[in-house]
Structure formats: structure tokens, C-alpha cells
Amino acid sequence: MFCKNCGREINDNAMVCPYCGVATGKGGAVAEEKKVNAFGIVGFVLGLLSLWLGVYFCISPVLGLIFSAVGMAKMKKCRVNGLAIAGLVLSIISLFVWGIVWIVVGAAILG
């Protein structure tokens, strides 16, 4: 290929002309680095912990659900998004399981 500025022959993979320093337009734009989806990670951890802690701390499945939902909303701007989905699923399962446990325990206590 030839440089558009000075006309000299340069390597086909060159991003900058070694003679005049002008960008060739090949791969010059650097992709924007995506941030880690911290809300998704926190939602996953809380969803995982809520499977065991839900009976003692009923707030953990709810917080896992909230953090995972926020992580899902930020999926396009972040990477590591699978944990947000997993946290959402775990939190929903945990809410369902511990809801049934509390209903059964409440029915046993009342009567």
C-alpha cells in the first residue's frame, strides 16, 4: 500500500506511515474498554448466598434480585454479564423456596 500523505510504499498492516507519521486509517481506532458489571457480580453473590441464608436473612434474596436487575440493565455498557443473569435466576429461585419454607413454618406454628 502507499501512504496517502507522502506517497511512499509502506507495509500493508502499518497503522502509521514510518516516513511522515500520518495515520493510514487501518485499525487506528482503539475499541472502548468496557467496565466490569459490578452490580451483576454482587447480585450473583447475594443470589448464591441467599440459597443458604434466606431462612435467617430474608433480605438477601431481595437484594440479590435488585442488584441483578440493575446489572441486567447495564449489560450493554459492561462485560461479565452472565453473572447478572445467574444472580437473577438464583434470587428468584431463592425467593420462591424460602417463601414456601416460611409459609410452611408459619402454618406449623399457627396450627
mmCIF file with all atom_site columns, C-alpha atoms in Angstrom:
data_model
loop_
_atom_site.group_PDB
_atom_site.id
_atom_site.type_symbol
_atom_site.label_atom_id
_atom_site.label_alt_id
_atom_site.label_comp_id
_atom_site.label_asym_id
_atom_site.label_entity_id
_atom_site.label_seq_id
_atom_site.pdbx_PDB_ins_code
_atom_site.Cartn_x
_atom_site.Cartn_y
_atom_site.Cartn_z
_atom_site.occupancy
_atom_site.B_iso_or_equiv
_atom_site.pdbx_formal_charge
_atom_site.auth_seq_id
_atom_site.auth_comp_id
_atom_site.auth_asym_id
_atom_site.auth_atom_id
_atom_site.pdbx_PDB_model_num
ATOM 1   C CA . MET A 1 1   ? 0.000   0.000   0.000  1.00 0.00 ? 1   MET A CA 1
ATOM 2   C CA . PHE A 1 2   ? 1.054   3.594   -0.462 1.00 0.00 ? 2   PHE A CA 1
ATOM 3   C CA . CYS A 1 3   ? 0.867   6.438   2.076  1.00 0.00 ? 3   CYS A CA 1
ATOM 4   C CA . LYS A 1 4   ? -1.918  8.908   1.302  1.00 0.00 ? 4   LYS A CA 1
ATOM 5   C CA . ASN A 1 5   ? 0.232   11.805  2.551  1.00 0.00 ? 5   ASN A CA 1
ATOM 6   C CA . CYS A 1 6   ? 3.775   11.260  1.199  1.00 0.00 ? 6   CYS A CA 1
ATOM 7   C CA . GLY A 1 7   ? 3.107   8.598   -1.452 1.00 0.00 ? 7   GLY A CA 1
ATOM 8   C CA . ARG A 1 8   ? 5.825   6.185   -0.319 1.00 0.00 ? 8   ARG A CA 1
ATOM 9   C CA . GLU A 1 9   ? 5.251   2.453   -0.242 1.00 0.00 ? 9   GLU A CA 1
ATOM 10  C CA . ILE A 1 10  ? 4.601   1.139   3.276  1.00 0.00 ? 10  ILE A CA 1
ATOM 11  C CA . ASN A 1 11  ? 3.650   -2.163  4.894  1.00 0.00 ? 11  ASN A CA 1
ATOM 12  C CA . ASP A 1 12  ? 0.014   -3.189  4.339  1.00 0.00 ? 12  ASP A CA 1
ATOM 13  C CA . ASN A 1 13  ? -0.515  -3.664  8.115  1.00 0.00 ? 13  ASN A CA 1
ATOM 14  C CA . ALA A 1 14  ? 1.011   -0.306  9.138  1.00 0.00 ? 14  ALA A CA 1
ATOM 15  C CA . MET A 1 15  ? -1.225  1.963   11.192 1.00 0.00 ? 15  MET A CA 1
ATOM 16  C CA . VAL A 1 16  ? 1.130   4.939   10.795 1.00 0.00 ? 16  VAL A CA 1
ATOM 17  C CA . CYS A 1 17  ? 3.440   5.824   7.912  1.00 0.00 ? 17  CYS A CA 1
ATOM 18  C CA . PRO A 1 18  ? 7.043   5.331   9.109  1.00 0.00 ? 18  PRO A CA 1
ATOM 19  C CA . TYR A 1 19  ? 8.240   8.169   6.842  1.00 0.00 ? 19  TYR A CA 1
ATOM 20  C CA . CYS A 1 20  ? 5.804   11.025  7.545  1.00 0.00 ? 20  CYS A CA 1
ATOM 21  C CA . GLY A 1 21  ? 3.936   9.783   10.668 1.00 0.00 ? 21  GLY A CA 1
ATOM 22  C CA . VAL A 1 22  ? 0.413   10.195  9.254  1.00 0.00 ? 22  VAL A CA 1
ATOM 23  C CA . ALA A 1 23  ? -2.187  7.581   10.269 1.00 0.00 ? 23  ALA A CA 1
ATOM 24  C CA . THR A 1 24  ? -3.098  5.187   7.479  1.00 0.00 ? 24  THR A CA 1
ATOM 25  C CA . GLY A 1 25  ? -6.651  4.572   8.713  1.00 0.00 ? 25  GLY A CA 1
ATOM 26  C CA . LYS A 1 26  ? -6.094  0.823   9.208  1.00 0.00 ? 26  LYS A CA 1
ATOM 27  C CA . GLY A 1 27  ? -7.200  -0.270  12.669 1.00 0.00 ? 27  GLY A CA 1
ATOM 28  C CA . GLY A 1 28  ? -6.386  3.115   14.109 1.00 0.00 ? 28  GLY A CA 1
ATOM 29  C CA . ALA A 1 29  ? -9.474  3.358   16.288 1.00 0.00 ? 29  ALA A CA 1
ATOM 30  C CA . VAL A 1 30  ? -8.976  1.641   19.614 1.00 0.00 ? 30  VAL A CA 1
ATOM 31  C CA . ALA A 1 31  ? -12.078 -0.103  20.938 1.00 0.00 ? 31  ALA A CA 1
ATOM 32  C CA . GLU A 1 32  ? -13.529 1.380   24.099 1.00 0.00 ? 32  GLU A CA 1
ATOM 33  C CA . GLU A 1 33  ? -12.790 -0.792  27.133 1.00 0.00 ? 33  GLU A CA 1
ATOM 34  C CA . LYS A 1 34  ? -15.958 -1.998  28.822 1.00 0.00 ? 34  LYS A CA 1
ATOM 35  C CA . LYS A 1 35  ? -16.202 -1.916  32.599 1.00 0.00 ? 35  LYS A CA 1
ATOM 36  C CA . VAL A 1 36  ? -16.877 -4.976  34.715 1.00 0.00 ? 36  VAL A CA 1
ATOM 37  C CA . ASN A 1 37  ? -20.526 -5.375  35.666 1.00 0.00 ? 37  ASN A CA 1
ATOM 38  C CA . ALA A 1 38  ? -20.136 -4.956  39.428 1.00 0.00 ? 38  ALA A CA 1
ATOM 39  C CA . PHE A 1 39  ? -23.901 -4.927  40.037 1.00 0.00 ? 39  PHE A CA 1
ATOM 40  C CA . GLY A 1 40  ? -24.183 -8.274  38.255 1.00 0.00 ? 40  GLY A CA 1
ATOM 41  C CA . ILE A 1 41  ? -21.370 -9.766  40.333 1.00 0.00 ? 41  ILE A CA 1
ATOM 42  C CA . VAL A 1 42  ? -22.881 -8.522  43.608 1.00 0.00 ? 42  VAL A CA 1
ATOM 43  C CA . GLY A 1 43  ? -26.312 -9.792  42.529 1.00 0.00 ? 43  GLY A CA 1
ATOM 44  C CA . PHE A 1 44  ? -24.838 -13.219 41.762 1.00 0.00 ? 44  PHE A CA 1
ATOM 45  C CA . VAL A 1 45  ? -23.028 -13.438 45.108 1.00 0.00 ? 45  VAL A CA 1
ATOM 46  C CA . LEU A 1 46  ? -26.150 -12.376 47.016 1.00 0.00 ? 46  LEU A CA 1
ATOM 47  C CA . GLY A 1 47  ? -28.284 -14.791 44.985 1.00 0.00 ? 47  GLY A CA 1
ATOM 48  C CA . LEU A 1 48  ? -25.875 -17.616 45.769 1.00 0.00 ? 48  LEU A CA 1
ATOM 49  C CA . LEU A 1 49  ? -25.719 -16.728 49.466 1.00 0.00 ? 49  LEU A CA 1
ATOM 50  C CA . SER A 1 50  ? -29.481 -16.340 49.676 1.00 0.00 ? 50  SER A CA 1
ATOM 51  C CA . LEU A 1 51  ? -29.926 -20.045 48.930 1.00 0.00 ? 51  LEU A CA 1
ATOM 52  C CA . TRP A 1 52  ? -28.420 -20.746 52.356 1.00 0.00 ? 52  TRP A CA 1
ATOM 53  C CA . LEU A 1 53  ? -29.052 -17.513 54.250 1.00 0.00 ? 53  LEU A CA 1
ATOM 54  C CA . GLY A 1 54  ? -32.608 -16.854 53.129 1.00 0.00 ? 54  GLY A CA 1
ATOM 55  C CA . VAL A 1 55  ? -34.110 -18.541 56.144 1.00 0.00 ? 55  VAL A CA 1
ATOM 56  C CA . TYR A 1 56  ? -32.162 -16.262 58.506 1.00 0.00 ? 56  TYR A CA 1
ATOM 57  C CA . PHE A 1 57  ? -31.805 -13.103 56.464 1.00 0.00 ? 57  PHE A CA 1
ATOM 58  C CA . CYS A 1 58  ? -34.815 -12.709 54.182 1.00 0.00 ? 58  CYS A CA 1
ATOM 59  C CA . ILE A 1 59  ? -33.378 -9.522  52.753 1.00 0.00 ? 59  ILE A CA 1
ATOM 60  C CA . SER A 1 60  ? -30.548 -11.271 50.849 1.00 0.00 ? 60  SER A CA 1
ATOM 61  C CA . PRO A 1 61  ? -32.737 -12.737 48.075 1.00 0.00 ? 61  PRO A CA 1
ATOM 62  C CA . VAL A 1 62  ? -34.465 -9.384  47.611 1.00 0.00 ? 62  VAL A CA 1
ATOM 63  C CA . LEU A 1 63  ? -31.147 -7.527  47.450 1.00 0.00 ? 63  LEU A CA 1
ATOM 64  C CA . GLY A 1 64  ? -29.779 -10.146 45.049 1.00 0.00 ? 64  GLY A CA 1
ATOM 65  C CA . LEU A 1 65  ? -32.809 -9.643  42.838 1.00 0.00 ? 65  LEU A CA 1
ATOM 66  C CA . ILE A 1 66  ? -32.390 -5.850  42.873 1.00 0.00 ? 66  ILE A CA 1
ATOM 67  C CA . PHE A 1 67  ? -28.635 -5.878  42.185 1.00 0.00 ? 67  PHE A CA 1
ATOM 68  C CA . SER A 1 68  ? -29.022 -8.462  39.425 1.00 0.00 ? 68  SER A CA 1
ATOM 69  C CA . ALA A 1 69  ? -31.805 -6.449  37.788 1.00 0.00 ? 69  ALA A CA 1
ATOM 70  C CA . VAL A 1 70  ? -29.630 -3.324  37.814 1.00 0.00 ? 70  VAL A CA 1
ATOM 71  C CA . GLY A 1 71  ? -26.772 -5.422  36.415 1.00 0.00 ? 71  GLY A CA 1
ATOM 72  C CA . MET A 1 72  ? -29.058 -6.626  33.626 1.00 0.00 ? 72  MET A CA 1
ATOM 73  C CA . ALA A 1 73  ? -29.936 -3.000  32.806 1.00 0.00 ? 73  ALA A CA 1
ATOM 74  C CA . LYS A 1 74  ? -26.216 -2.181  32.441 1.00 0.00 ? 74  LYS A CA 1
ATOM 75  C CA . MET A 1 75  ? -25.421 -5.162  30.189 1.00 0.00 ? 75  MET A CA 1
ATOM 76  C CA . LYS A 1 76  ? -24.627 -3.140  27.061 1.00 0.00 ? 76  LYS A CA 1
ATOM 77  C CA . LYS A 1 77  ? -22.105 -0.927  28.834 1.00 0.00 ? 77  LYS A CA 1
ATOM 78  C CA . CYS A 1 78  ? -20.332 -3.674  30.788 1.00 0.00 ? 78  CYS A CA 1
ATOM 79  C CA . ARG A 1 79  ? -18.698 -7.046  30.439 1.00 0.00 ? 79  ARG A CA 1
ATOM 80  C CA . VAL A 1 80  ? -19.102 -10.137 32.673 1.00 0.00 ? 80  VAL A CA 1
ATOM 81  C CA . ASN A 1 81  ? -22.864 -10.070 32.175 1.00 0.00 ? 81  ASN A CA 1
ATOM 82  C CA . GLY A 1 82  ? -23.572 -13.767 32.671 1.00 0.00 ? 82  GLY A CA 1
ATOM 83  C CA . LEU A 1 83  ? -23.320 -13.341 36.418 1.00 0.00 ? 83  LEU A CA 1
ATOM 84  C CA . ALA A 1 84  ? -26.171 -10.810 36.385 1.00 0.00 ? 84  ALA A CA 1
ATOM 85  C CA . ILE A 1 85  ? -28.411 -13.354 34.659 1.00 0.00 ? 85  ILE A CA 1
ATOM 86  C CA . ALA A 1 86  ? -27.326 -16.133 37.017 1.00 0.00 ? 86  ALA A CA 1
ATOM 87  C CA . GLY A 1 87  ? -27.867 -13.871 40.043 1.00 0.00 ? 87  GLY A CA 1
ATOM 88  C CA . LEU A 1 88  ? -31.366 -13.019 38.845 1.00 0.00 ? 88  LEU A CA 1
ATOM 89  C CA . VAL A 1 89  ? -32.252 -16.691 38.415 1.00 0.00 ? 89  VAL A CA 1
ATOM 90  C CA . LEU A 1 90  ? -30.759 -17.665 41.789 1.00 0.00 ? 90  LEU A CA 1
ATOM 91  C CA . SER A 1 91  ? -32.551 -14.832 43.566 1.00 0.00 ? 91  SER A CA 1
ATOM 92  C CA . ILE A 1 92  ? -35.915 -15.771 42.055 1.00 0.00 ? 92  ILE A CA 1
ATOM 93  C CA . ILE A 1 93  ? -35.429 -19.431 42.971 1.00 0.00 ? 93  ILE A CA 1
ATOM 94  C CA . SER A 1 94  ? -34.351 -18.463 46.476 1.00 0.00 ? 94  SER A CA 1
ATOM 95  C CA . LEU A 1 95  ? -37.339 -16.162 46.974 1.00 0.00 ? 95  LEU A CA 1
ATOM 96  C CA . PHE A 1 96  ? -39.665 -18.938 45.842 1.00 0.00 ? 96  PHE A CA 1
ATOM 97  C CA . VAL A 1 97  ? -38.047 -21.636 48.009 1.00 0.00 ? 97  VAL A CA 1
ATOM 98  C CA . TRP A 1 98  ? -37.778 -19.543 51.143 1.00 0.00 ? 98  TRP A CA 1
ATOM 99  C CA . GLY A 1 99  ? -41.286 -18.168 50.641 1.00 0.00 ? 99  GLY A CA 1
ATOM 100 C CA . ILE A 1 100 ? -42.614 -21.721 50.694 1.00 0.00 ? 100 ILE A CA 1
ATOM 101 C CA . VAL A 1 101 ? -40.466 -22.548 53.735 1.00 0.00 ? 101 VAL A CA 1
ATOM 102 C CA . TRP A 1 102 ? -41.811 -19.555 55.641 1.00 0.00 ? 102 TRP A CA 1
ATOM 103 C CA . ILE A 1 103 ? -45.398 -20.410 54.689 1.00 0.00 ? 103 ILE A CA 1
ATOM 104 C CA . VAL A 1 104 ? -44.942 -23.999 55.909 1.00 0.00 ? 104 VAL A CA 1
ATOM 105 C CA . VAL A 1 105 ? -43.208 -22.859 59.105 1.00 0.00 ? 105 VAL A CA 1
ATOM 106 C CA . GLY A 1 106 ? -45.923 -20.269 59.748 1.00 0.00 ? 106 GLY A CA 1
ATOM 107 C CA . ALA A 1 107 ? -48.671 -22.852 59.208 1.00 0.00 ? 107 ALA A CA 1
ATOM 108 C CA . ALA A 1 108 ? -46.925 -25.288 61.562 1.00 0.00 ? 108 ALA A CA 1
ATOM 109 C CA . ILE A 1 109 ? -46.585 -22.653 64.290 1.00 0.00 ? 109 ILE A CA 1
ATOM 110 C CA . LEU A 1 110 ? -50.181 -21.490 63.983 1.00 0.00 ? 110 LEU A CA 1
ATOM 111 C CA . GLY A 1 111 ? -51.631 -24.742 63.945 1.00 0.00 ? 111 GLY A CA 1
#
